[in-house]
């Protein structure tokens, strides 16, 4: 019922020629995939050239961030309308690196989620606890706050266009992946939160991705979990072979 979504977050990597080389390889090797939605998120400067290569393919384009205003005196920012103009259909929001390194709050992320939805784009809304929060038994409180504030004020129809990404901060870029069972516990909890806010039938339709050191050798176990509907991949999305294998995960 929930179509799997595999997204590659290229972070601050790859020049335009490097981005084109990677996306050409993905296009050639993933052209026949129709039962999985594949999304790539290059740096801003590579969005337009990558969009041109992706024309006519089923792979779609995401930005890694945006501002909540569409124009005005906001030096250095980029808006949802401009990202749509550049060919994006998705925008990653609230990534833990934005929260930790750039001080993004739940309230700010909520404004961004609404702005992205207003432009008809799909937010990939990231949440997740730090190691300290997990060890202090605060994981559920943190996820509850992030979900409640980050998705505040969304209508049911808007929520249907949101993709949630659960990314435990301790697993991002560290090589430490949550086990399938650990991830499933968190995903089921998040789906329960969505059910509380938007009702069970709607929560059952929302895709919840797992992110945090997803690799070719752990993707199958993660994707076998009932509430894991896809993955948000950082490091392994920079290598064509690894990302192709992840997008072609084995279904149980
Ligand atoms: C990410 O950037 O969202 C991520 C999960 O990174 P990595 O796969 O490298 O842990």
mmCIF file of C-alpha atoms and ligand atoms in Angstrom:
data_model
loop_
_atom_site.group_PDB
_atom_site.id
_atom_site.type_symbol
_atom_site.label_atom_id
_atom_site.label_comp_id
_atom_site.label_asym_id
_atom_site.label_seq_id
_atom_site.Cartn_x
_atom_site.Cartn_y
_atom_site.Cartn_z
ATOM 1 C CA UNK A 1 0.000 0.000 0.000
ATOM 2 C CA UNK A 2 2.895 2.386 0.787
ATOM 3 C CA UNK A 3 5.232 2.614 -2.209
ATOM 4 C CA UNK A 4 8.839 2.346 -0.987
ATOM 5 C CA UNK A 5 10.925 5.489 -1.385
ATOM 6 C CA UNK A 6 14.723 5.445 -1.541
ATOM 7 C CA UNK A 7 16.335 8.879 -1.297
ATOM 8 C CA UNK A 8 19.992 9.842 -1.680
ATOM 9 C CA UNK A 9 21.184 12.884 0.264
ATOM 10 C CA UNK A 10 24.424 13.952 -1.398
ATOM 11 C CA UNK A 11 25.047 16.627 1.286
ATOM 12 C CA UNK A 12 27.933 19.011 0.432
ATOM 13 C CA UNK A 13 29.548 16.747 -2.149
ATOM 14 C CA UNK A 14 30.118 16.641 -5.896
ATOM 15 C CA UNK A 15 30.868 19.264 -8.518
ATOM 16 C CA UNK A 16 28.466 19.554 -11.444
ATOM 17 C CA UNK A 17 30.479 17.127 -13.644
ATOM 18 C CA UNK A 18 30.704 14.638 -10.758
ATOM 19 C CA UNK A 19 26.984 14.959 -10.068
ATOM 20 C CA UNK A 20 26.186 14.360 -13.741
ATOM 21 C CA UNK A 21 28.385 11.267 -13.856
ATOM 22 C CA UNK A 22 26.609 9.812 -10.830
ATOM 23 C CA UNK A 23 23.113 10.602 -12.020
ATOM 24 C CA UNK A 24 23.798 9.214 -15.522
ATOM 25 C CA UNK A 25 24.813 5.915 -13.886
ATOM 26 C CA UNK A 26 21.687 5.904 -11.721
ATOM 27 C CA UNK A 27 19.472 6.686 -14.683
ATOM 28 C CA UNK A 28 20.942 3.872 -16.744
ATOM 29 C CA UNK A 29 20.755 1.289 -13.995
ATOM 30 C CA UNK A 30 17.461 2.186 -12.355
ATOM 31 C CA UNK A 31 15.441 2.943 -15.501
ATOM 32 C CA UNK A 32 13.308 -0.175 -15.122
ATOM 33 C CA UNK A 33 12.363 0.379 -11.463
ATOM 34 C CA UNK A 34 8.715 1.248 -11.151
ATOM 35 C CA UNK A 35 7.759 -0.235 -7.798
ATOM 36 C CA UNK A 36 10.186 1.973 -5.840
ATOM 37 C CA UNK A 37 10.298 5.773 -5.898
ATOM 38 C CA UNK A 38 13.899 6.969 -6.244
ATOM 39 C CA UNK A 39 14.879 10.498 -5.194
ATOM 40 C CA UNK A 40 18.276 12.228 -5.371
ATOM 41 C CA UNK A 41 19.247 15.400 -3.520
ATOM 42 C CA UNK A 42 22.323 17.099 -4.988
ATOM 43 C CA UNK A 43 23.761 20.467 -3.890
ATOM 44 C CA UNK A 44 21.853 23.541 -5.089
ATOM 45 C CA UNK A 45 24.265 24.377 -7.912
ATOM 46 C CA UNK A 46 23.821 20.933 -9.483
ATOM 47 C CA UNK A 47 19.995 20.877 -9.356
ATOM 48 C CA UNK A 48 19.295 22.304 -12.804
ATOM 49 C CA UNK A 49 21.869 20.242 -14.746
ATOM 50 C CA UNK A 50 20.849 17.080 -12.871
ATOM 51 C CA UNK A 51 17.164 17.841 -13.581
ATOM 52 C CA UNK A 52 17.975 17.978 -17.304
ATOM 53 C CA UNK A 53 19.581 14.517 -17.191
ATOM 54 C CA UNK A 54 16.624 13.140 -15.234
ATOM 55 C CA UNK A 55 14.038 14.359 -17.744
ATOM 56 C CA UNK A 56 12.000 11.393 -18.944
ATOM 57 C CA UNK A 57 13.268 9.118 -16.164
ATOM 58 C CA UNK A 58 11.389 7.955 -13.091
ATOM 59 C CA UNK A 59 14.079 9.295 -10.720
ATOM 60 C CA UNK A 60 13.026 12.588 -9.161
ATOM 61 C CA UNK A 61 14.879 15.511 -7.652
ATOM 62 C CA UNK A 62 15.029 16.894 -4.119
ATOM 63 C CA UNK A 63 16.721 19.899 -2.569
ATOM 64 C CA UNK A 64 18.420 19.528 0.803
ATOM 65 C CA UNK A 65 16.871 22.595 2.434
ATOM 66 C CA UNK A 66 14.987 25.820 1.709
ATOM 67 C CA UNK A 67 13.608 28.959 3.323
ATOM 68 C CA UNK A 68 9.933 29.515 4.085
ATOM 69 C CA UNK A 69 9.485 32.783 2.162
ATOM 70 C CA UNK A 70 9.153 32.765 -1.602
ATOM 71 C CA UNK A 71 10.919 36.060 -2.244
ATOM 72 C CA UNK A 72 12.166 39.195 -0.541
ATOM 73 C CA UNK A 73 15.225 40.515 1.231
ATOM 74 C CA UNK A 74 16.584 37.174 2.476
ATOM 75 C CA UNK A 75 20.176 37.149 1.271
ATOM 76 C CA UNK A 76 21.586 33.712 0.693
ATOM 77 C CA UNK A 77 18.297 31.810 0.948
ATOM 78 C CA UNK A 78 16.419 29.778 -1.664
ATOM 79 C CA UNK A 79 12.651 29.375 -1.794
ATOM 80 C CA UNK A 80 10.258 26.510 -2.506
ATOM 81 C CA UNK A 81 9.059 28.308 -5.669
ATOM 82 C CA UNK A 82 12.624 28.564 -6.987
ATOM 83 C CA UNK A 83 13.290 24.905 -6.193
ATOM 84 C CA UNK A 84 10.166 23.940 -8.118
ATOM 85 C CA UNK A 85 11.372 26.135 -10.979
ATOM 86 C CA UNK A 86 14.711 24.254 -10.867
ATOM 87 C CA UNK A 87 12.939 20.915 -11.272
ATOM 88 C CA UNK A 88 12.565 19.681 -7.685
ATOM 89 C CA UNK A 89 9.559 17.719 -6.502
ATOM 90 C CA UNK A 90 10.856 17.049 -2.966
ATOM 91 C CA UNK A 91 12.715 19.025 -0.286
ATOM 92 C CA UNK A 92 14.575 17.500 2.682
ATOM 93 C CA UNK A 93 13.712 19.530 5.794
ATOM 94 C CA UNK A 94 14.890 19.400 9.379
ATOM 95 C CA UNK A 95 17.874 17.159 8.716
ATOM 96 C CA UNK A 96 19.828 16.700 11.946
ATOM 97 C CA UNK A 97 22.785 18.563 10.429
ATOM 98 C CA UNK A 98 20.501 21.575 9.891
ATOM 99 C CA UNK A 99 19.210 21.246 13.440
ATOM 100 C CA UNK A 100 22.620 20.759 15.062
ATOM 101 C CA UNK A 101 24.981 22.868 12.955
ATOM 102 C CA UNK A 102 22.619 25.644 11.861
ATOM 103 C CA UNK A 103 20.360 25.890 14.896
ATOM 104 C CA UNK A 104 17.094 25.010 13.145
ATOM 105 C CA UNK A 105 14.227 24.733 15.590
ATOM 106 C CA UNK A 106 11.036 22.691 15.361
ATOM 107 C CA UNK A 107 9.103 25.948 14.858
ATOM 108 C CA UNK A 108 11.295 27.029 11.937
ATOM 109 C CA UNK A 109 11.042 23.586 10.360
ATOM 110 C CA UNK A 110 7.257 23.745 10.702
ATOM 111 C CA UNK A 111 7.183 27.001 8.713
ATOM 112 C CA UNK A 112 9.363 25.400 6.053
ATOM 113 C CA UNK A 113 7.154 22.291 5.851
ATOM 114 C CA UNK A 114 4.097 24.495 5.277
ATOM 115 C CA UNK A 115 5.869 26.640 2.672
ATOM 116 C CA UNK A 116 7.051 23.577 0.747
ATOM 117 C CA UNK A 117 3.551 22.052 0.794
ATOM 118 C CA UNK A 118 2.018 25.350 -0.334
ATOM 119 C CA UNK A 119 4.210 25.159 -3.433
ATOM 120 C CA UNK A 120 2.989 21.625 -4.187
ATOM 121 C CA UNK A 121 6.308 20.014 -3.267
ATOM 122 C CA UNK A 122 6.816 17.034 -0.956
ATOM 123 C CA UNK A 123 8.728 17.638 2.265
ATOM 124 C CA UNK A 124 10.981 14.823 3.476
ATOM 125 C CA UNK A 125 10.624 15.771 7.129
ATOM 126 C CA UNK A 126 13.528 14.490 9.258
ATOM 127 C CA UNK A 127 13.380 13.659 12.945
ATOM 128 C CA UNK A 128 15.560 11.660 15.320
ATOM 129 C CA UNK A 129 17.172 11.556 18.741
ATOM 130 C CA UNK A 130 20.829 12.049 19.679
ATOM 131 C CA UNK A 131 22.819 9.346 21.465
ATOM 132 C CA UNK A 132 22.582 11.298 24.714
ATOM 133 C CA UNK A 133 18.815 11.555 24.407
ATOM 134 C CA UNK A 134 18.527 7.816 23.689
ATOM 135 C CA UNK A 135 20.746 6.947 26.667
ATOM 136 C CA UNK A 136 18.725 9.260 28.927
ATOM 137 C CA UNK A 137 15.553 7.479 27.840
ATOM 138 C CA UNK A 138 14.294 10.622 26.124
ATOM 139 C CA UNK A 139 13.870 9.209 22.623
ATOM 140 C CA UNK A 140 10.092 9.118 22.727
ATOM 141 C CA UNK A 141 9.760 12.618 24.208
ATOM 142 C CA UNK A 142 12.099 14.021 21.557
ATOM 143 C CA UNK A 143 10.275 12.311 18.683
ATOM 144 C CA UNK A 144 6.940 13.436 20.084
ATOM 145 C CA UNK A 145 8.088 17.059 20.271
ATOM 146 C CA UNK A 146 9.626 17.009 16.806
ATOM 147 C CA UNK A 147 6.517 15.469 15.227
ATOM 148 C CA UNK A 148 3.972 17.558 17.135
ATOM 149 C CA UNK A 149 5.662 20.922 16.574
ATOM 150 C CA UNK A 150 7.146 20.191 13.154
ATOM 151 C CA UNK A 151 3.806 19.088 11.684
ATOM 152 C CA UNK A 152 1.606 21.510 13.644
ATOM 153 C CA UNK A 153 -1.330 22.999 11.766
ATOM 154 C CA UNK A 154 -1.175 20.647 8.768
ATOM 155 C CA UNK A 155 -4.466 19.518 7.308
ATOM 156 C CA UNK A 156 -5.057 15.825 6.639
ATOM 157 C CA UNK A 157 -4.647 16.335 2.894
ATOM 158 C CA UNK A 158 -1.362 18.162 3.466
ATOM 159 C CA UNK A 159 -0.109 15.388 5.737
ATOM 160 C CA UNK A 160 -0.735 12.859 2.979
ATOM 161 C CA UNK A 161 1.949 14.668 0.974
ATOM 162 C CA UNK A 162 4.585 14.530 3.710
ATOM 163 C CA UNK A 163 7.271 11.854 3.882
ATOM 164 C CA UNK A 164 8.752 11.387 7.367
ATOM 165 C CA UNK A 165 12.380 10.274 7.801
ATOM 166 C CA UNK A 166 13.402 8.807 11.151
ATOM 167 C CA UNK A 167 17.150 9.293 11.437
ATOM 168 C CA UNK A 168 18.716 8.560 14.818
ATOM 169 C CA UNK A 169 21.519 11.139 15.005
ATOM 170 C CA UNK A 170 23.941 8.591 16.475
ATOM 171 C CA UNK A 171 23.621 6.496 13.309
ATOM 172 C CA UNK A 172 24.203 9.272 10.751
ATOM 173 C CA UNK A 173 27.612 9.081 9.095
ATOM 174 C CA UNK A 174 28.952 6.957 11.958
ATOM 175 C CA UNK A 175 28.711 3.503 10.427
ATOM 176 C CA UNK A 176 26.455 2.529 13.391
ATOM 177 C CA UNK A 177 23.087 1.492 12.029
ATOM 178 C CA UNK A 178 20.066 0.926 14.180
ATOM 179 C CA UNK A 179 19.147 -2.733 14.019
ATOM 180 C CA UNK A 180 15.988 -3.517 12.114
ATOM 181 C CA UNK A 181 14.267 -4.143 15.447
ATOM 182 C CA UNK A 182 15.446 -0.848 17.009
ATOM 183 C CA UNK A 183 14.324 1.065 13.933
ATOM 184 C CA UNK A 184 10.971 -0.748 13.853
ATOM 185 C CA UNK A 185 10.260 0.274 17.472
ATOM 186 C CA UNK A 186 10.891 3.928 16.621
ATOM 187 C CA UNK A 187 8.930 3.773 13.371
ATOM 188 C CA UNK A 188 5.922 2.166 15.038
ATOM 189 C CA UNK A 189 6.080 4.851 17.723
ATOM 190 C CA UNK A 190 6.190 7.626 15.104
ATOM 191 C CA UNK A 191 3.273 6.067 13.213
ATOM 192 C CA UNK A 192 1.376 5.996 16.492
ATOM 193 C CA UNK A 193 2.097 9.697 16.978
ATOM 194 C CA UNK A 194 0.786 10.410 13.479
ATOM 195 C CA UNK A 195 -2.309 8.342 14.251
ATOM 196 C CA UNK A 196 -2.899 10.433 17.368
ATOM 197 C CA UNK A 197 -2.619 13.654 15.390
ATOM 198 C CA UNK A 198 -4.244 12.721 12.078
ATOM 199 C CA UNK A 199 -6.095 9.449 12.661
ATOM 200 C CA UNK A 200 -5.078 5.851 12.054
ATOM 201 C CA UNK A 201 -6.215 5.500 8.410
ATOM 202 C CA UNK A 202 -4.098 8.488 7.429
ATOM 203 C CA UNK A 203 -1.104 7.404 9.527
ATOM 204 C CA UNK A 204 -1.191 4.045 7.743
ATOM 205 C CA UNK A 205 -0.658 5.828 4.435
ATOM 206 C CA UNK A 206 2.302 8.017 5.449
ATOM 207 C CA UNK A 207 5.708 6.747 4.420
ATOM 208 C CA UNK A 208 8.329 6.686 7.158
ATOM 209 C CA UNK A 209 11.902 6.317 5.905
ATOM 210 C CA UNK A 210 14.837 5.130 7.986
ATOM 211 C CA UNK A 211 18.172 6.965 7.730
ATOM 212 C CA UNK A 212 21.523 6.364 9.390
ATOM 213 C CA UNK A 213 24.410 4.467 7.783
ATOM 214 C CA UNK A 214 22.183 2.548 5.380
ATOM 215 C CA UNK A 215 24.417 0.380 3.168
ATOM 216 C CA UNK A 216 23.956 -2.419 0.632
ATOM 217 C CA UNK A 217 24.577 -4.997 3.364
ATOM 218 C CA UNK A 218 21.973 -3.754 5.857
ATOM 219 C CA UNK A 219 19.198 -2.387 3.644
ATOM 220 C CA UNK A 220 17.357 -5.691 3.196
ATOM 221 C CA UNK A 221 17.030 -6.258 6.950
ATOM 222 C CA UNK A 222 15.781 -2.729 7.489
ATOM 223 C CA UNK A 223 13.293 -2.869 4.609
ATOM 224 C CA UNK A 224 11.901 -6.140 5.966
ATOM 225 C CA UNK A 225 10.450 -4.242 8.950
ATOM 226 C CA UNK A 226 6.743 -3.581 8.837
ATOM 227 C CA UNK A 227 6.867 0.176 9.415
ATOM 228 C CA UNK A 228 9.987 1.001 7.391
ATOM 229 C CA UNK A 229 8.861 2.314 4.027
ATOM 230 C CA UNK A 230 12.165 3.361 2.545
ATOM 231 C CA UNK A 231 15.540 4.823 3.368
ATOM 232 C CA UNK A 232 17.271 8.192 3.379
ATOM 233 C CA UNK A 233 20.861 7.457 2.422
ATOM 234 C CA UNK A 234 23.855 9.766 2.906
ATOM 235 C CA UNK A 235 27.354 8.344 2.372
ATOM 236 C CA UNK A 236 26.303 5.313 0.346
ATOM 237 C CA UNK A 237 24.317 7.475 -2.074
ATOM 238 C CA UNK A 238 27.560 8.972 -3.401
ATOM 239 C CA UNK A 239 28.606 5.681 -4.972
ATOM 240 C CA UNK A 240 26.467 4.576 -7.906
ATOM 241 C CA UNK A 241 26.904 0.847 -7.236
ATOM 242 C CA UNK A 242 25.950 1.127 -3.568
ATOM 243 C CA UNK A 243 22.926 3.323 -4.168
ATOM 244 C CA UNK A 244 21.684 1.127 -7.021
ATOM 245 C CA UNK A 245 21.886 -1.934 -4.757
ATOM 246 C CA UNK A 246 20.052 -0.071 -1.996
ATOM 247 C CA UNK A 247 17.288 0.986 -4.412
ATOM 248 C CA UNK A 248 17.099 -2.644 -5.531
ATOM 249 C CA UNK A 249 16.733 -3.945 -1.974
ATOM 250 C CA UNK A 250 15.468 -7.474 -1.618
ATOM 251 C CA UNK A 251 11.827 -7.665 -0.732
ATOM 252 C CA UNK A 252 10.732 -10.236 1.774
HETATM 253 C C1 LIG B 1 21.787 11.324 5.999
HETATM 254 O O1 LIG B 1 22.532 12.182 5.592
HETATM 255 O O2 LIG B 1 20.582 11.566 6.061
HETATM 256 C C2 LIG B 1 22.343 10.020 6.388
HETATM 257 C C3 LIG B 1 21.525 9.126 6.864
HETATM 258 O O3 LIG B 1 23.687 9.835 6.226
HETATM 259 P P1 LIG B 1 24.489 8.416 6.290
HETATM 260 O O4 LIG B 1 23.730 7.461 5.413
HETATM 261 O O5 LIG B 1 25.847 8.736 5.749
HETATM 262 O O6 LIG B 1 24.509 7.985 7.710
#
